[in-house]
Tab-separated table of C-alpha atoms in Angstrom:
chain	number	residue	atom	x	y	z
A	17	MET	CA	101.628	70.888	94.414
A	18	THR	CA	102.213	72.985	97.102
A	19	LYS	CA	100.549	76.509	97.160
A	20	GLN	CA	103.483	78.925	98.627
A	21	ILE	CA	102.253	82.209	99.885
A	22	ARG	CA	105.055	84.855	102.535
A	23	PHE	CA	104.487	87.583	104.958
A	24	MET	CA	104.813	90.589	105.827
A	25	GLU	CA	106.018	91.991	109.151
A	26	THR	CA	104.154	94.621	110.532
A	27	VAL	CA	104.711	94.711	113.522
A	28	LEU	CA	107.914	97.863	113.677
A	29	ARG	CA	105.848	100.097	111.209
A	30	ASP	CA	101.839	99.918	110.478
A	31	GLY	CA	101.155	97.801	114.014
A	32	GLN	CA	102.860	99.679	116.425
A	33	GLN	CA	101.943	102.725	114.330
A	34	SER	CA	97.446	101.908	114.789
A	35	GLN	CA	97.887	100.513	118.198
A	36	ILE	CA	99.849	102.487	120.119
A	37	ALA	CA	101.008	105.703	117.729
A	38	THR	CA	104.085	105.104	116.401
A	39	ARG	CA	105.869	105.005	119.688
A	40	MET	CA	108.136	102.463	119.818
A	41	SER	CA	111.687	102.683	119.988
A	42	THR	CA	114.639	101.155	118.174
A	43	GLU	CA	116.069	100.201	121.999
A	44	ASN	CA	112.652	98.251	121.902
A	45	MET	CA	113.070	96.526	119.071
A	46	LEU	CA	116.497	95.120	119.006
A	47	PRO	CA	116.717	92.548	121.114
A	48	ILE	CA	114.562	90.380	118.573
A	49	ILE	CA	115.363	91.773	115.277
A	50	LYS	CA	117.714	88.837	114.778
A	51	THR	CA	115.213	86.508	115.416
A	52	MET	CA	112.927	88.022	113.116
A	53	ASP	CA	115.194	87.699	110.688
A	54	GLU	CA	115.188	84.367	110.994
A	55	ALA	CA	111.525	83.532	110.987
A	56	GLY	CA	111.112	83.465	107.637
A	57	PHE	CA	109.166	86.788	107.125
A	58	HIS	CA	108.991	87.804	103.217
A	59	SER	CA	109.794	91.358	104.149
A	60	LEU	CA	109.754	92.804	107.861
A	61	GLU	CA	108.597	96.735	107.615
A	62	MET	CA	109.916	98.893	109.969
A	63	TRP	CA	110.056	102.822	108.693
A	64	GLY	CA	108.269	105.525	106.698
A	65	GLY	CA	105.108	105.969	107.548
A	66	ALA	CA	104.383	108.048	110.769
A	67	THR	CA	108.122	106.342	111.717
A	68	PHE	CA	109.741	108.800	111.138
A	69	ASP	CA	107.211	112.385	112.643
A	70	SER	CA	107.424	110.114	116.490
A	71	CYS	CA	110.986	109.520	115.792
A	72	LEU	CA	112.821	112.853	115.840
A	73	ARG	CA	109.286	114.583	117.791
A	74	PHE	CA	108.684	112.180	120.391
A	75	LEU	CA	111.549	109.324	120.748
A	76	ASN	CA	114.538	112.254	119.904
A	77	GLU	CA	115.734	109.467	117.789
A	78	ASP	CA	117.729	109.542	114.830
A	79	PRO	CA	115.035	107.756	112.085
A	80	TRP	CA	118.039	107.766	110.020
A	81	GLU	CA	120.252	106.014	112.594
A	82	ARG	CA	117.095	103.364	112.984
A	83	LEU	CA	117.959	102.154	109.366
A	84	ARG	CA	121.158	101.392	109.842
A	85	ARG	CA	121.198	99.796	113.527
A	86	ILE	CA	118.446	97.437	112.310
A	87	ARG	CA	120.520	97.054	108.690
A	88	LYS	CA	123.182	96.353	110.849
A	89	GLU	CA	121.258	93.199	112.684
A	90	VAL	CA	119.277	91.552	109.114
A	91	LYS	CA	120.396	89.184	107.223
A	92	ASN	CA	118.340	87.563	105.705
A	93	THR	CA	114.689	89.379	105.398
A	94	LYS	CA	114.039	92.394	103.058
A	95	LEU	CA	113.757	96.047	105.052
A	96	GLN	CA	110.901	97.763	103.821
A	97	MET	CA	109.801	101.025	104.001
A	98	LEU	CA	106.066	102.985	103.635
A	99	LEU	CA	106.693	106.221	101.445
A	100	ARG	CA	103.665	109.131	100.146
A	101	GLY	CA	104.996	109.376	97.051
A	102	GLN	CA	105.284	112.879	95.927
A	103	ASN	CA	104.211	113.511	99.935
A	104	LEU	CA	107.582	111.427	100.944
A	105	LEU	CA	106.413	111.176	105.245
A	106	GLY	CA	104.657	114.442	105.208
A	107	TYR	CA	101.808	116.094	103.770
A	108	LYS	CA	102.714	118.034	101.005
A	109	ASN	CA	103.984	118.265	97.814
A	110	TYR	CA	107.769	118.092	97.207
A	111	ALA	CA	110.329	118.931	94.864
A	112	ASP	CA	111.121	115.865	92.984
A	113	ASP	CA	115.410	116.899	93.922
A	114	VAL	CA	113.478	116.015	97.572
A	115	VAL	CA	111.848	113.215	96.609
A	116	ARG	CA	114.792	111.561	94.126
A	117	GLU	CA	117.284	112.437	97.188
A	118	PHE	CA	114.642	110.966	99.768
A	119	VAL	CA	114.737	107.591	97.693
A	120	MET	CA	118.355	107.417	97.056
A	121	LYS	CA	118.982	107.614	100.877
A	122	SER	CA	116.227	105.465	101.973
A	123	VAL	CA	117.832	102.575	99.955
A	124	GLU	CA	121.911	104.013	100.429
A	125	ASN	CA	120.894	103.798	104.160
A	126	GLY	CA	119.347	99.760	104.263
A	127	ILE	CA	116.029	100.348	102.737
A	128	ASP	CA	115.264	96.722	100.122
A	129	ILE	CA	111.828	97.526	99.404
A	130	VAL	CA	110.048	101.110	99.244
A	131	ARG	CA	106.169	100.709	98.708
A	132	VAL	CA	104.886	104.171	97.384
A	133	PHE	CA	101.144	105.215	96.734
A	134	ASP	CA	99.181	108.307	96.233
A	135	ALA	CA	96.213	109.248	97.851
A	136	LEU	CA	94.475	109.636	94.428
A	137	ASN	CA	95.620	107.282	92.678
A	138	ASP	CA	97.672	110.079	90.556
A	139	THR	CA	99.658	107.745	88.923
A	140	ARG	CA	101.640	110.943	88.203
A	141	ASN	CA	102.650	111.635	91.245
A	142	LEU	CA	104.359	108.460	91.280
A	143	LYS	CA	106.687	108.550	88.549
A	144	THR	CA	109.617	110.789	89.759
A	145	ALA	CA	110.280	108.158	93.613
A	146	ILE	CA	110.039	105.201	90.921
A	147	GLU	CA	112.630	106.062	88.839
A	148	ALA	CA	115.030	107.428	92.125
A	149	CYS	CA	114.201	103.671	93.917
A	150	LYS	CA	115.436	102.407	90.579
A	151	GLU	CA	118.364	104.060	90.623
A	152	ALA	CA	119.325	103.100	92.990
A	153	GLY	CA	119.133	99.000	92.774
A	154	GLY	CA	115.700	99.314	95.191
A	155	HIS	CA	112.476	97.292	94.897
A	156	CYS	CA	109.687	99.852	94.107
A	157	GLN	CA	106.037	98.147	94.916
A	158	THR	CA	103.555	100.389	93.883
A	159	ALA	CA	100.519	100.549	95.939
A	160	ILE	CA	97.143	100.902	95.094
A	161	SER	CA	95.334	102.935	97.916
A	162	TYR	CA	91.933	100.996	97.686
A	163	THR	CA	88.713	101.940	98.701
A	164	THR	CA	85.187	101.382	97.480
A	165	SER	CA	83.156	103.763	95.367
A	166	ASP	CA	80.440	103.534	91.824
A	167	PHE	CA	84.015	104.561	89.897
A	168	HIS	CA	86.393	102.683	91.893
A	169	THR	CA	85.471	99.154	89.882
A	170	VAL	CA	87.342	95.881	90.011
A	171	ASP	CA	88.254	96.869	86.542
A	172	TYR	CA	89.023	100.634	87.064
A	173	PHE	CA	91.757	98.595	88.906
A	174	VAL	CA	93.462	96.348	87.487
A	175	GLY	CA	92.997	99.291	84.671
A	176	LEU	CA	96.065	101.169	88.164
A	177	ALA	CA	97.614	97.436	88.524
A	178	LYS	CA	98.418	97.289	83.936
A	179	GLU	CA	99.536	101.373	84.284
A	180	MET	CA	101.695	101.164	87.272
A	181	ALA	CA	103.624	97.889	85.787
A	182	GLU	CA	104.218	100.234	82.785
A	183	LEU	CA	105.256	102.985	84.837
A	184	GLY	CA	107.733	100.708	85.614
A	185	ALA	CA	107.225	99.137	89.729
A	186	ASP	CA	109.132	95.482	90.543
A	187	SER	CA	105.564	94.762	92.928
A	188	ILE	CA	101.777	95.709	93.182
A	189	CYS	CA	99.511	95.947	97.208
A	190	ILE	CA	96.827	96.369	96.692
A	191	LYS	CA	97.012	98.208	100.074
A	192	ASP	CA	93.135	98.427	101.314
A	193	MET	CA	93.881	101.129	104.562
A	194	ALA	CA	90.408	100.744	105.715
A	195	GLY	CA	89.649	97.247	105.801
A	196	VAL	CA	87.144	97.449	103.764
A	197	LEU	CA	88.399	94.626	100.828
A	198	THR	CA	85.911	91.817	101.483
A	199	PRO	CA	85.968	88.727	100.574
A	200	ALA	CA	84.402	88.122	97.609
A	201	THR	CA	85.853	91.178	96.123
A	202	GLY	CA	89.408	90.458	96.695
A	203	PHE	CA	89.534	87.135	94.949
A	204	GLU	CA	88.292	88.629	91.964
A	205	LEU	CA	90.198	91.188	92.020
A	206	VAL	CA	93.907	89.159	92.331
A	207	SER	CA	93.016	86.681	90.035
A	208	ARG	CA	92.337	89.347	87.488
A	209	ILE	CA	95.423	91.235	88.270
A	210	LYS	CA	97.297	87.583	88.389
A	211	ASP	CA	96.246	87.687	84.375
A	212	SER	CA	97.041	90.561	83.728
A	213	ILE	CA	100.003	91.555	84.775
A	214	ALA	CA	103.135	89.219	85.630
A	215	LEU	CA	104.769	90.671	89.045
A	216	PRO	CA	104.860	89.691	92.038
A	217	LEU	CA	101.330	90.429	93.974
A	218	GLU	CA	100.984	91.579	98.060
A	219	VAL	CA	97.883	92.598	100.341
A	220	HIS	CA	97.579	95.230	101.923
A	221	THR	CA	94.993	95.257	104.913
A	222	HIS	CA	93.603	96.029	108.351
A	223	ALA	CA	91.288	94.165	111.076
A	224	THR	CA	89.301	96.983	111.619
A	225	SER	CA	85.687	96.555	110.147
A	226	GLY	CA	86.395	92.495	110.927
A	227	ILE	CA	86.205	90.109	108.129
A	228	SER	CA	89.991	90.476	107.242
A	229	GLU	CA	91.245	86.978	107.724
A	230	MET	CA	88.252	85.712	105.036
A	231	THR	CA	89.332	88.454	102.528
A	232	TYR	CA	93.407	86.730	103.318
A	233	LEU	CA	92.000	83.508	102.625
A	234	LYS	CA	90.079	84.184	99.401
A	235	VAL	CA	93.131	85.946	98.337
A	236	ALA	CA	95.607	83.564	99.024
A	237	GLU	CA	93.611	81.002	96.739
A	238	ALA	CA	92.447	83.617	93.901
A	239	GLY	CA	96.889	83.552	94.246
A	240	ALA	CA	98.498	85.882	95.961
A	241	ASP	CA	102.086	86.199	96.347
A	242	ILE	CA	102.455	87.877	100.072
A	243	ILE	CA	99.730	89.083	102.629
A	244	ASP	CA	101.035	91.261	105.694
A	245	THR	CA	99.848	90.398	109.126
A	246	ALA	CA	101.553	91.374	113.180
A	247	ILE	CA	102.704	89.241	115.413
A	248	SER	CA	100.091	88.635	117.645
A	249	SER	CA	100.556	91.497	120.941
A	250	PHE	CA	99.428	94.271	118.474
A	251	SER	CA	97.584	92.689	116.054
A	252	GLY	CA	94.178	93.109	115.447
A	253	GLY	CA	91.244	96.313	115.616
A	254	THR	CA	92.973	98.512	114.023
A	255	SER	CA	96.092	97.498	113.052
A	256	GLN	CA	96.446	93.675	110.780
A	257	PRO	CA	95.338	89.824	111.568
A	258	ALA	CA	97.661	87.834	114.364
A	259	THR	CA	100.361	86.256	111.966
A	260	GLU	CA	100.486	82.706	113.824
A	261	SER	CA	97.025	82.733	113.397
A	262	VAL	CA	96.698	83.233	109.332
A	263	ALA	CA	100.084	81.015	108.694
A	264	ILE	CA	98.996	78.106	110.831
A	265	ALA	CA	95.444	78.395	109.604
A	266	LEU	CA	97.238	78.337	105.591
A	267	SER	CA	99.420	75.761	106.536
A	268	GLY	CA	96.226	73.804	106.986
A	269	LEU	CA	94.479	74.212	103.781
A	270	GLY	CA	97.901	73.419	102.487
A	271	PHE	CA	100.078	76.400	102.079
A	272	ASP	CA	103.617	76.949	102.364
A	273	THR	CA	104.113	80.309	104.076
A	274	GLY	CA	107.997	79.294	105.075
A	275	LEU	CA	107.638	80.942	108.662
A	276	LYS	CA	109.949	78.552	111.915
A	277	MET	CA	106.653	78.430	114.056
A	278	ASP	CA	109.180	78.719	117.179
A	279	LYS	CA	110.353	82.007	116.460
A	280	LEU	CA	107.107	83.185	115.651
A	281	GLU	CA	106.227	81.614	119.386
A	282	GLU	CA	109.397	83.823	120.588
A	283	ILE	CA	108.371	86.962	119.162
A	284	ALA	CA	105.036	87.077	120.707
A	285	ASN	CA	106.169	86.307	123.609
A	286	TYR	CA	109.052	89.123	123.249
A	287	PHE	CA	106.832	91.781	122.921
A	288	ASN	CA	103.775	90.976	124.706
A	289	PRO	CA	105.546	92.331	127.791
A	290	ILE	CA	105.906	95.779	125.911
A	291	ARG	CA	102.554	96.010	124.669
A	292	ASP	CA	101.739	95.161	128.763
A	293	HIS	CA	103.390	98.824	129.189
A	294	PHE	CA	102.133	100.870	126.962
A	295	ARG	CA	99.041	100.103	127.575
A	296	ASN	CA	99.436	100.283	131.311
A	297	GLU	CA	101.030	104.120	130.062
A	298	GLY	CA	97.966	104.839	128.380
A	299	VAL	CA	99.167	104.780	125.108
A	300	LEU	CA	97.797	102.412	124.279
A	301	ASN	CA	93.521	103.397	124.079
A	302	PRO	CA	91.393	100.127	123.954
A	303	LYS	CA	89.170	100.399	121.715
A	304	VAL	CA	92.039	100.554	118.187
A	305	LYS	CA	91.484	96.813	119.862
A	306	ASP	CA	88.055	96.924	118.934
A	307	THR	CA	86.024	95.812	115.673
A	308	GLU	CA	84.053	98.210	114.261
A	309	PRO	CA	81.844	96.517	111.497
A	310	LYS	CA	80.163	100.045	110.715
A	311	THR	CA	83.882	100.487	108.757
A	312	LEU	CA	82.745	98.631	106.161
A	313	ILE	CA	78.625	100.664	105.956
A	314	TYR	CA	81.036	104.939	106.232
A	315	GLN	CA	84.463	103.063	103.955
A	316	VAL	CA	85.907	105.670	106.844
A	317	PRO	CA	89.665	103.987	108.796
A	318	GLY	CA	89.508	102.706	111.678
A	319	GLY	CA	91.329	105.175	112.952
A	320	MET	CA	89.907	108.179	110.861
A	321	LEU	CA	86.323	106.468	113.067
A	322	SER	CA	88.454	107.497	116.582
A	323	ASN	CA	90.182	111.174	116.191
A	324	LEU	CA	86.468	112.072	114.224
A	325	LEU	CA	85.333	111.047	118.175
A	326	SER	CA	87.980	111.799	120.173
A	327	GLN	CA	87.490	115.551	118.323
A	328	LEU	CA	83.819	115.385	118.699
A	329	THR	CA	84.451	114.721	123.056
A	330	GLU	CA	87.110	117.172	122.809
A	331	GLN	CA	85.263	120.316	121.612
A	332	GLY	CA	82.079	118.897	124.167
A	333	ASN	CA	80.222	117.588	120.598
A	334	ALA	CA	79.981	113.908	121.037
A	335	ASP	CA	76.718	113.891	120.795
A	336	LYS	CA	76.634	114.807	116.872
A	337	TYR	CA	79.688	112.138	116.216
A	338	ASP	CA	76.354	109.566	113.922
A	339	GLU	CA	75.847	112.477	112.575
A	340	VAL	CA	79.643	113.965	111.444
A	341	LEU	CA	79.593	110.165	110.630
A	342	ALA	CA	76.519	110.424	108.375
A	343	GLU	CA	77.857	113.026	106.505
A	344	VAL	CA	82.239	111.970	105.700
A	345	PRO	CA	80.708	110.158	102.426
A	346	LYS	CA	78.615	112.884	101.183
A	347	VAL	CA	81.866	115.193	101.800
A	348	ARG	CA	83.939	112.205	100.047
A	349	ALA	CA	81.208	112.174	96.659
A	350	ASP	CA	81.058	116.205	96.533
A	351	LEU	CA	85.012	115.869	95.979
A	352	GLY	CA	85.411	113.217	93.978
A	353	PHE	CA	85.551	109.864	95.924
A	354	PRO	CA	88.880	110.052	96.944
A	355	PRO	CA	90.286	107.009	99.195
A	356	LEU	CA	90.094	107.860	102.946
A	357	VAL	CA	93.906	108.203	103.473
A	358	THR	CA	96.715	110.364	104.258
A	359	PRO	CA	96.028	113.268	104.032
A	360	LEU	CA	93.584	112.609	101.850
A	361	SER	CA	91.084	110.774	105.520
A	362	GLN	CA	91.807	113.639	108.219
A	363	MET	CA	91.088	116.447	104.870
A	364	VAL	CA	87.843	115.420	104.345
A	365	GLY	CA	86.755	114.045	108.024
A	366	THR	CA	87.623	117.713	108.852
A	367	GLN	CA	85.193	119.519	106.371
A	368	ALA	CA	82.594	116.800	107.527
A	369	LEU	CA	82.984	117.661	110.988
A	370	MET	CA	83.035	122.020	109.727
A	371	ASN	CA	79.747	121.080	107.897
A	372	ILE	CA	77.928	120.231	111.091
A	373	LEU	CA	79.548	122.109	113.247
A	374	ALA	CA	78.527	125.498	111.567
A	375	GLY	CA	75.192	124.243	110.524
A	376	GLU	CA	76.125	124.718	106.500
A	377	ARG	CA	77.671	122.908	104.540
A	378	TYR	CA	81.125	124.117	103.908
A	379	LYS	CA	80.543	127.907	105.073
A	380	MET	CA	84.290	127.312	106.906
A	381	VAL	CA	86.514	125.462	104.255
A	382	PRO	CA	90.704	124.588	105.203
A	383	ASN	CA	93.345	125.809	102.871
A	384	GLU	CA	93.785	121.703	103.130
A	385	ILE	CA	90.427	121.448	101.315
A	386	LYS	CA	90.966	124.446	99.003
A	387	ASP	CA	93.491	123.567	97.604
A	388	TYR	CA	92.769	120.187	96.769
A	389	VAL	CA	89.993	121.064	94.772
A	390	ARG	CA	92.420	123.800	93.249
A	391	GLY	CA	94.306	120.065	91.818
A	392	LEU	CA	97.742	120.338	94.146
A	393	TYR	CA	97.176	117.883	94.999
A	394	GLY	CA	96.453	115.881	92.247
A	395	LYS	CA	93.951	114.266	90.453
A	396	PRO	CA	90.945	113.559	92.042
A	397	PRO	CA	89.277	109.710	91.164
A	398	VAL	CA	85.958	111.949	89.673
A	399	ALA	CA	85.312	115.502	88.049
A	400	ILE	CA	84.529	117.692	91.214
A	401	LYS	CA	81.252	119.389	90.188
A	402	ALA	CA	81.075	122.963	89.442
A	403	ALA	CA	78.217	123.730	91.519
A	404	ILE	CA	80.737	122.267	94.719
A	405	LYS	CA	83.998	123.712	92.879
A	406	GLU	CA	82.039	127.205	92.784
A	407	LYS	CA	81.839	127.043	96.420
A	408	ILE	CA	85.222	126.282	97.777
A	409	ILE	CA	87.233	127.868	96.216
A	410	GLY	CA	85.222	129.864	93.885
A	411	ASP	CA	85.694	131.151	90.434
A	412	GLU	CA	89.283	130.118	91.013
A	413	THR	CA	91.630	128.069	87.665
A	414	VAL	CA	92.228	124.501	88.500
A	415	ILE	CA	95.631	122.613	87.216
A	416	THR	CA	95.843	119.739	85.415
A	417	GLN	CA	99.609	119.380	85.063
A	418	ARG	CA	101.297	117.153	87.659
A	419	PRO	CA	101.305	119.218	91.071
A	420	ALA	CA	104.908	118.679	90.973
A	421	ASP	CA	105.571	120.451	88.297
A	422	LEU	CA	105.029	123.782	89.667
A	423	LEU	CA	107.746	123.094	92.183
A	424	ALA	CA	111.004	124.135	92.144
A	425	PRO	CA	114.575	122.895	93.523
A	426	GLN	CA	113.348	122.795	96.993
A	427	LEU	CA	116.647	121.043	98.686
A	428	PRO	CA	119.788	123.930	98.247
A	429	ALA	CA	117.162	125.820	99.806
A	430	PHE	CA	117.204	123.392	102.570
A	431	GLU	CA	120.696	123.012	102.623
A	432	ALA	CA	121.223	127.134	103.783
A	433	GLU	CA	118.522	127.080	106.302
A	434	ILE	CA	119.606	124.392	108.613
A	435	LYS	CA	123.196	123.892	107.722
A	436	GLN	CA	123.735	125.440	111.570
A	437	TYR	CA	122.799	121.916	112.553
A	438	ALA	CA	123.367	119.792	109.422
A	439	LYS	CA	126.330	116.613	109.516
A	440	SER	CA	124.458	114.693	106.271
A	441	THR	CA	122.375	114.797	103.869
A	442	GLU	CA	119.824	112.818	105.470
A	443	ASP	CA	120.057	115.492	108.510
A	444	VAL	CA	118.636	118.579	105.887
A	445	LEU	CA	116.307	115.699	103.942
A	446	SER	CA	115.419	114.473	108.312
A	447	TYR	CA	114.262	118.804	107.461
A	448	ALA	CA	113.022	118.960	104.378
A	449	VAL	CA	110.123	116.031	105.570
A	450	PHE	CA	109.350	117.835	109.581
A	451	PRO	CA	110.999	121.593	109.818
A	452	GLN	CA	110.682	121.783	113.325
A	453	GLN	CA	110.561	118.551	114.413
A	454	ALA	CA	113.679	118.116	113.150
A	455	LYS	CA	115.796	120.994	113.836
A	456	ASP	CA	115.132	120.556	117.420
A	457	PHE	CA	116.015	116.625	117.699
A	458	LEU	CA	119.292	118.134	115.780
A	459	GLY	CA	119.086	121.252	117.958
A	460	ARG	CA	119.408	119.043	120.817
A	461	ARG	CA	121.755	116.511	119.201
A	462	GLU	CA	124.526	119.361	118.166
A	463	ASP	CA	124.263	122.564	120.793
A	464	PRO	CA	124.277	121.297	124.688
A	465	PHE	CA	122.231	125.101	125.254
A	466	TYR	CA	119.262	124.376	122.390
A	467	ASP	CA	116.502	124.804	125.165
A	468	VAL	CA	113.982	122.963	123.340
A	469	PRO	CA	112.843	119.961	125.425
A	470	LEU	CA	111.609	116.765	123.451
A	471	GLN	CA	107.554	116.407	123.127
A	472	THR	CA	107.671	113.993	125.565
A	473	VAL	CA	106.135	116.629	128.100
A	474	ASN	CA	102.224	116.075	129.101
A	475	VAL	CA	101.864	115.121	125.604
A	476	LYS	CA	98.254	114.538	123.941
A	477	ILE	CA	98.314	110.835	122.677
A	478	GLU	CA	96.847	109.907	119.236
A	479	ILE	CA	95.975	107.007	117.917
A	480	GLN	CA	96.739	107.626	113.210
């Protein structure tokens, strides 16, 4: 019997986010959308993540209009987005009324699959988004933020998958944002989850560490239903493995991929000049195409590696790079082994940087780290030791309830604040998640005398 494996194509979201800081415009995408719709993909990831911020801040685009325009062209393939649970697309928790409305409007405007994750794997932070997605008629895929530590065992992740299934997930994703899922562990984890729950299972990884293709082979053999890849133009390095290469390899091993190779070639031929344009403009940093085995040693995502080096270089401390890198896993252990995914990856990296530059651990502590220790992001995977807690927040009380339970409804206030420019609920939601960027975008759209320019002049390009 022929084995099946389906593909989710990431070039419109994670592929371009990983390599060109999400600078691809809707106009860059539209000419090839119909071909992508005919290629046989399970889904196209094209929204969420950093696309929202980038549309408003750099591209002078309405992200909701991007979704509607692409939805109009796509007839056969599911459209997929990435959502950070109670954080939505930002870096803090939002009240339930905002989360519910955002998810409902995402589905209403054309999203089929909402992939929702929490940086701490605290399922309390997924509950509202799951309920809203299902209420709106969408497919809710809950994602396990995969990481490694003595605590993060295969047993733990299998238990987490079961918990997500009980919460109402329609499918499960193993989200390996750092590219540290090894072939052997991937095989065991997929096998165990497939034996435990009767839901479709998707695997997401990055090519950063150099093992992603081997991992995809083993998870396919173990029974994964879907894998995430990027068309070759924006593949490799900090992005996903190349769609065409993985498809050819798995097809040769007896898997039915459902993909049309002539369409994939057409898609790659279309995106190659776009990639070259961003390379020539200096947006595509050659480093993001590198293989970085240190990822497997330090368990640090590739984008985090490049950002740390960039910060240190700007401050004239590039010689401290290895020292800061070695400090990252120590800080992560102090903080209860949080997965290094947004926003925790930025927070842990910043704290490691401060520890080294200050010459004393936790002499300087950002407010975000203090809030994390206070419990305002959710429950750490492992309890934070009393000595570390005391050093960071003294004798302050740590909350134990779901953080969003402390938040009063926020939507009415957002509506009042942006009523001068908002024409729709979608406009209000844009303002809710990115207040300044959305206000500037909506101001330029509605008021010819609104004088805040688009942030494209002298903008520092950061690979996220």
